[in-house]
């Protein structure tokens, strides 16, 4: 399988805390993207990080990429109840024209 | 902000029937994709489409599936003879290019096969 794999599968935190989700993948990538999905709804693009980038920020989101370890992390700082959703990493492989998604991390932020 | 749209939002069909799911990608995008997500499972790639032909497809995308860009705006996914296991959310996506370009997803069509 060449999909990204996230961990943990589920994460429950209190509002205000930080949430960290990790993603690992198997082969060389062009980029790695993080998406959010609210229950039963569409995928919302959060951040794209290119293979030559190591860290990227967008508001309360921070994404890191370690190509030597083939892993990425998504950090959400100062979480809010509205951040409750599933978060997926998706990898765009060098040798393909598709994106592979992991199984996602289900984040619950308790008010 | 431009967005990918999909219709219908929910489609119910009987096993063996043909369904066509419709998508309108973002207008200046050149690459189009279909993904599906069975309830509670991960998002799976089905097919990518560029320059009026399939550029890549997964093992899920068998002879029962086909895609078409019938005009300058629509991108369709046809399932010829639906099976119960085709029940899923189907997402369309589009991008300006590949490699370092983001894929923008539509809201999805929930297909229920009874």
mmCIF file of C-alpha atoms in Angstrom:
data_model
loop_
_atom_site.group_PDB
_atom_site.id
_atom_site.type_symbol
_atom_site.label_atom_id
_atom_site.label_comp_id
_atom_site.label_asym_id
_atom_site.label_seq_id
_atom_site.Cartn_x
_atom_site.Cartn_y
_atom_site.Cartn_z
ATOM 1 C CA UNK A 1 0.000 0.000 0.000
ATOM 2 C CA UNK A 2 1.266 3.463 -0.815
ATOM 3 C CA UNK A 3 -1.251 5.438 1.175
ATOM 4 C CA UNK A 4 -0.337 7.903 3.846
ATOM 5 C CA UNK A 5 -1.071 6.561 7.277
ATOM 6 C CA UNK A 6 -2.112 8.820 10.087
ATOM 7 C CA UNK A 7 -1.785 8.359 13.766
ATOM 8 C CA UNK A 8 -3.379 8.473 16.158
ATOM 9 C CA UNK A 9 -6.631 7.142 14.769
ATOM 10 C CA UNK A 10 -8.542 9.177 17.305
ATOM 11 C CA UNK A 11 -7.602 12.094 19.515
ATOM 12 C CA UNK A 12 -9.695 13.779 22.165
ATOM 13 C CA UNK A 13 -8.556 17.015 23.787
ATOM 14 C CA UNK A 14 -9.912 20.002 25.675
ATOM 15 C CA UNK A 15 -10.499 23.326 23.999
ATOM 16 C CA UNK A 16 -7.372 25.436 24.149
ATOM 17 C CA UNK A 17 -4.990 22.500 24.016
ATOM 18 C CA UNK A 18 -2.791 21.713 21.046
ATOM 19 C CA UNK A 19 -3.481 18.742 18.800
ATOM 20 C CA UNK A 20 -0.753 16.913 16.938
ATOM 21 C CA UNK A 21 -1.453 14.403 14.208
ATOM 22 C CA UNK A 22 1.149 12.435 12.327
ATOM 23 C CA UNK A 23 1.302 10.935 8.888
ATOM 24 C CA UNK A 24 3.740 8.479 7.378
ATOM 25 C CA UNK A 25 4.118 7.426 3.773
ATOM 26 C CA UNK A 26 6.188 5.018 1.764
ATOM 27 C CA UNK A 27 7.717 6.403 -1.420
ATOM 28 C CA UNK A 28 8.969 9.683 -2.876
ATOM 29 C CA UNK A 29 6.418 12.452 -3.061
ATOM 30 C CA UNK A 30 5.917 15.715 -4.898
ATOM 31 C CA UNK A 31 3.903 17.128 -2.069
ATOM 32 C CA UNK A 32 1.831 16.219 0.938
ATOM 33 C CA UNK A 33 -1.491 17.799 1.701
ATOM 34 C CA UNK A 34 -3.661 17.896 4.779
ATOM 35 C CA UNK A 35 -7.430 17.941 4.529
ATOM 36 C CA UNK A 36 -10.225 18.259 7.048
ATOM 37 C CA UNK A 37 -13.556 16.512 6.784
ATOM 38 C CA UNK A 38 -16.505 17.267 8.975
ATOM 39 C CA UNK A 39 -18.692 14.255 9.552
ATOM 40 C CA UNK A 40 -20.367 13.119 6.326
ATOM 41 C CA UNK A 41 -19.254 16.169 4.407
ATOM 42 C CA UNK A 42 -16.676 17.156 1.809
ATOM 43 C CA UNK A 43 -12.943 17.522 2.107
ATOM 44 C CA UNK A 44 -11.544 20.936 2.868
ATOM 45 C CA UNK A 45 -7.980 21.637 1.873
ATOM 46 C CA UNK A 46 -5.835 22.921 4.735
ATOM 47 C CA UNK A 47 -2.196 23.033 3.712
ATOM 48 C CA UNK A 48 0.060 21.765 0.952
ATOM 49 C CA UNK A 49 3.721 21.251 1.746
ATOM 50 C CA UNK A 50 6.148 20.552 -1.051
ATOM 51 C CA UNK A 51 8.828 17.930 -0.854
ATOM 52 C CA UNK A 52 11.557 20.580 -0.617
ATOM 53 C CA UNK A 53 9.844 22.359 2.276
ATOM 54 C CA UNK A 54 10.273 21.432 5.917
ATOM 55 C CA UNK A 55 7.684 23.526 7.673
ATOM 56 C CA UNK A 56 4.654 25.578 6.774
ATOM 57 C CA UNK A 57 2.245 27.702 8.779
ATOM 58 C CA UNK A 58 -1.301 28.812 8.169
ATOM 59 C CA UNK A 59 -3.054 30.542 11.016
ATOM 60 C CA UNK A 60 -3.227 28.068 13.894
ATOM 61 C CA UNK A 61 -1.951 25.247 11.712
ATOM 62 C CA UNK A 62 1.650 24.157 11.502
ATOM 63 C CA UNK A 63 2.776 21.370 9.215
ATOM 64 C CA UNK A 64 6.185 19.786 9.157
ATOM 65 C CA UNK A 65 7.643 17.396 6.637
ATOM 66 C CA UNK A 66 10.598 15.087 7.143
ATOM 67 C CA UNK A 67 11.350 13.386 3.858
ATOM 68 C CA UNK A 68 14.159 11.329 5.379
ATOM 69 C CA UNK A 69 11.654 9.721 7.741
ATOM 70 C CA UNK A 70 8.807 9.923 5.215
ATOM 71 C CA UNK A 71 6.592 11.558 7.772
ATOM 72 C CA UNK A 72 4.627 14.715 8.350
ATOM 73 C CA UNK A 73 2.848 16.235 11.297
ATOM 74 C CA UNK A 74 -0.060 18.615 11.598
ATOM 75 C CA UNK A 75 -0.227 20.749 14.703
ATOM 76 C CA UNK A 76 -3.353 22.686 15.567
ATOM 77 C CA UNK A 77 -2.659 25.195 18.300
ATOM 78 C CA UNK A 78 -5.200 26.588 20.749
ATOM 79 C CA UNK A 79 -7.867 24.168 19.522
ATOM 80 C CA UNK A 80 -11.531 25.068 19.394
ATOM 81 C CA UNK A 81 -14.651 22.941 19.466
ATOM 82 C CA UNK A 82 -15.139 23.833 15.788
ATOM 83 C CA UNK A 83 -11.899 22.004 14.984
ATOM 84 C CA UNK A 84 -13.692 18.738 15.696
ATOM 85 C CA UNK A 85 -13.392 16.774 12.451
ATOM 86 C CA UNK A 86 -11.399 14.056 10.748
ATOM 87 C CA UNK A 87 -8.017 15.072 9.401
ATOM 88 C CA UNK A 88 -6.408 13.313 6.472
ATOM 89 C CA UNK A 89 -3.019 13.501 4.940
ATOM 90 C CA UNK A 90 -2.798 12.890 1.224
ATOM 91 C CA UNK A 91 0.370 12.209 -0.680
ATOM 92 C CA UNK A 92 1.059 13.084 -4.282
ATOM 93 C CA UNK A 93 3.612 10.534 -5.380
ATOM 94 C CA UNK A 94 6.369 11.268 -7.867
ATOM 95 C CA UNK A 95 5.500 8.206 -9.909
ATOM 96 C CA UNK A 96 1.768 8.752 -10.106
ATOM 97 C CA UNK A 97 -0.945 11.174 -11.096
ATOM 98 C CA UNK A 98 -3.206 10.543 -8.139
ATOM 99 C CA UNK A 99 -3.389 11.266 -4.460
ATOM 100 C CA UNK A 100 -3.407 8.654 -1.760
ATOM 101 C CA UNK A 101 -5.209 9.314 1.455
ATOM 102 C CA UNK A 102 -4.616 7.860 4.852
ATOM 103 C CA UNK A 103 -7.383 6.576 7.077
ATOM 104 C CA UNK A 104 -7.478 9.860 8.970
ATOM 105 C CA UNK A 105 -7.352 11.011 12.558
ATOM 106 C CA UNK A 106 -10.665 11.762 14.195
ATOM 107 C CA UNK A 107 -10.152 14.799 16.409
ATOM 108 C CA UNK A 108 -12.650 15.687 19.103
ATOM 109 C CA UNK A 109 -12.222 18.989 20.871
ATOM 110 C CA UNK A 110 -14.312 19.229 24.000
ATOM 111 C CA UNK A 111 -15.581 22.658 25.029
ATOM 112 C CA UNK B 1 -13.820 32.050 -4.457
ATOM 113 C CA UNK B 2 -14.236 29.463 -7.224
ATOM 114 C CA UNK B 3 -15.283 26.026 -6.084
ATOM 115 C CA UNK B 4 -15.969 22.571 -7.404
ATOM 116 C CA UNK B 5 -19.651 21.716 -7.454
ATOM 117 C CA UNK B 6 -21.302 18.327 -7.623
ATOM 118 C CA UNK B 7 -24.813 17.148 -8.335
ATOM 119 C CA UNK B 8 -26.849 15.543 -7.022
ATOM 120 C CA UNK B 9 -25.935 15.737 -3.364
ATOM 121 C CA UNK B 10 -27.645 12.414 -2.754
ATOM 122 C CA UNK B 11 -28.583 9.715 -5.242
ATOM 123 C CA UNK B 12 -30.521 6.588 -4.413
ATOM 124 C CA UNK B 13 -30.608 3.852 -7.001
ATOM 125 C CA UNK B 14 -31.458 0.194 -7.279
ATOM 126 C CA UNK B 15 -28.837 -2.453 -7.819
ATOM 127 C CA UNK B 16 -28.125 -2.954 -11.494
ATOM 128 C CA UNK B 17 -29.144 0.546 -12.509
ATOM 129 C CA UNK B 18 -26.853 3.022 -14.185
ATOM 130 C CA UNK B 19 -25.977 6.251 -12.426
ATOM 131 C CA UNK B 20 -24.238 9.363 -13.609
ATOM 132 C CA UNK B 21 -22.624 11.653 -11.093
ATOM 133 C CA UNK B 22 -21.897 15.169 -12.223
ATOM 134 C CA UNK B 23 -19.186 17.602 -11.361
ATOM 135 C CA UNK B 24 -18.315 21.095 -12.467
ATOM 136 C CA UNK B 25 -14.610 21.645 -11.849
ATOM 137 C CA UNK B 26 -13.043 25.040 -11.321
ATOM 138 C CA UNK B 27 -13.002 26.713 -14.698
ATOM 139 C CA UNK B 28 -9.275 27.189 -15.304
ATOM 140 C CA UNK B 29 -8.302 23.785 -13.988
ATOM 141 C CA UNK B 30 -6.980 21.160 -16.357
ATOM 142 C CA UNK B 31 -6.864 18.016 -14.237
ATOM 143 C CA UNK B 32 -9.905 16.269 -12.907
ATOM 144 C CA UNK B 33 -10.321 13.441 -10.450
ATOM 145 C CA UNK B 34 -12.855 11.165 -8.875
ATOM 146 C CA UNK B 35 -12.475 9.678 -5.421
ATOM 147 C CA UNK B 36 -14.811 7.669 -3.292
ATOM 148 C CA UNK B 37 -15.205 7.166 0.415
ATOM 149 C CA UNK B 38 -17.151 4.222 1.743
ATOM 150 C CA UNK B 39 -18.796 5.112 5.029
ATOM 151 C CA UNK B 40 -16.271 5.077 7.829
ATOM 152 C CA UNK B 41 -13.344 4.294 5.559
ATOM 153 C CA UNK B 42 -10.551 6.216 3.895
ATOM 154 C CA UNK B 43 -10.822 8.268 0.755
ATOM 155 C CA UNK B 44 -9.812 6.182 -2.268
ATOM 156 C CA UNK B 45 -8.581 7.391 -5.602
ATOM 157 C CA UNK B 46 -10.580 6.230 -8.610
ATOM 158 C CA UNK B 47 -9.378 8.054 -11.691
ATOM 159 C CA UNK B 48 -7.622 11.127 -13.016
ATOM 160 C CA UNK B 49 -8.410 12.818 -16.323
ATOM 161 C CA UNK B 50 -6.452 15.233 -18.419
ATOM 162 C CA UNK B 51 -6.654 16.429 -21.988
ATOM 163 C CA UNK B 52 -9.833 14.436 -22.558
ATOM 164 C CA UNK B 53 -8.423 11.121 -21.545
ATOM 165 C CA UNK B 54 -7.804 9.052 -18.469
ATOM 166 C CA UNK B 55 -4.284 9.596 -17.202
ATOM 167 C CA UNK B 56 -4.408 7.177 -14.302
ATOM 168 C CA UNK B 57 -6.893 4.849 -12.695
ATOM 169 C CA UNK B 58 -6.956 2.603 -9.673
ATOM 170 C CA UNK B 59 -7.887 -1.054 -9.429
ATOM 171 C CA UNK B 60 -11.315 0.025 -8.201
ATOM 172 C CA UNK B 61 -12.029 1.726 -11.513
ATOM 173 C CA UNK B 62 -13.067 -1.338 -13.486
ATOM 174 C CA UNK B 63 -15.145 -1.700 -16.640
ATOM 175 C CA UNK B 64 -18.282 -0.686 -14.760
ATOM 176 C CA UNK B 65 -16.928 2.835 -14.419
ATOM 177 C CA UNK B 66 -16.392 5.476 -17.042
ATOM 178 C CA UNK B 67 -15.666 9.182 -17.062
ATOM 179 C CA UNK B 68 -16.440 11.842 -19.565
ATOM 180 C CA UNK B 69 -16.095 15.536 -20.116
ATOM 181 C CA UNK B 70 -19.118 16.014 -22.360
ATOM 182 C CA UNK B 71 -18.702 19.768 -22.699
ATOM 183 C CA UNK B 72 -16.404 22.513 -21.539
ATOM 184 C CA UNK B 73 -17.617 22.518 -17.972
ATOM 185 C CA UNK B 74 -18.968 19.181 -16.783
ATOM 186 C CA UNK B 75 -17.028 16.123 -15.715
ATOM 187 C CA UNK B 76 -19.072 12.993 -15.147
ATOM 188 C CA UNK B 77 -18.624 9.604 -13.534
ATOM 189 C CA UNK B 78 -20.854 6.833 -14.807
ATOM 190 C CA UNK B 79 -21.392 3.547 -13.052
ATOM 191 C CA UNK B 80 -22.934 1.214 -15.555
ATOM 192 C CA UNK B 81 -24.559 -1.391 -13.339
ATOM 193 C CA UNK B 82 -24.457 -0.456 -9.712
ATOM 194 C CA UNK B 83 -23.718 -2.918 -6.949
ATOM 195 C CA UNK B 84 -24.482 -2.643 -3.263
ATOM 196 C CA UNK B 85 -20.795 -2.107 -2.558
ATOM 197 C CA UNK B 86 -20.776 0.995 -4.760
ATOM 198 C CA UNK B 87 -22.625 2.805 -1.989
ATOM 199 C CA UNK B 88 -20.263 5.573 -0.934
ATOM 200 C CA UNK B 89 -19.558 9.281 -1.072
ATOM 201 C CA UNK B 90 -18.077 10.205 -4.411
ATOM 202 C CA UNK B 91 -15.863 13.246 -4.528
ATOM 203 C CA UNK B 92 -14.805 15.119 -7.596
ATOM 204 C CA UNK B 93 -11.649 17.217 -7.498
ATOM 205 C CA UNK B 94 -9.772 19.469 -9.881
ATOM 206 C CA UNK B 95 -6.367 21.097 -10.043
ATOM 207 C CA UNK B 96 -4.459 23.478 -12.276
ATOM 208 C CA UNK B 97 -1.647 21.016 -12.674
ATOM 209 C CA UNK B 98 0.007 18.100 -11.009
ATOM 210 C CA UNK B 99 2.964 17.738 -8.691
ATOM 211 C CA UNK B 100 2.827 20.896 -6.626
ATOM 212 C CA UNK B 101 -0.752 21.920 -7.221
ATOM 213 C CA UNK B 102 -3.545 21.603 -4.719
ATOM 214 C CA UNK B 103 -6.553 19.501 -5.523
ATOM 215 C CA UNK B 104 -9.815 21.215 -4.733
ATOM 216 C CA UNK B 105 -12.644 18.917 -3.756
ATOM 217 C CA UNK B 106 -16.347 19.201 -4.316
ATOM 218 C CA UNK B 107 -18.856 18.567 -1.532
ATOM 219 C CA UNK B 108 -19.481 15.024 -2.715
ATOM 220 C CA UNK B 109 -22.421 12.957 -3.899
ATOM 221 C CA UNK B 110 -23.743 10.337 -1.535
ATOM 222 C CA UNK B 111 -24.678 7.291 -3.588
ATOM 223 C CA UNK B 112 -26.924 4.737 -1.958
ATOM 224 C CA UNK B 113 -27.505 1.494 -3.833
ATOM 225 C CA UNK B 114 -30.428 -0.564 -2.556
#
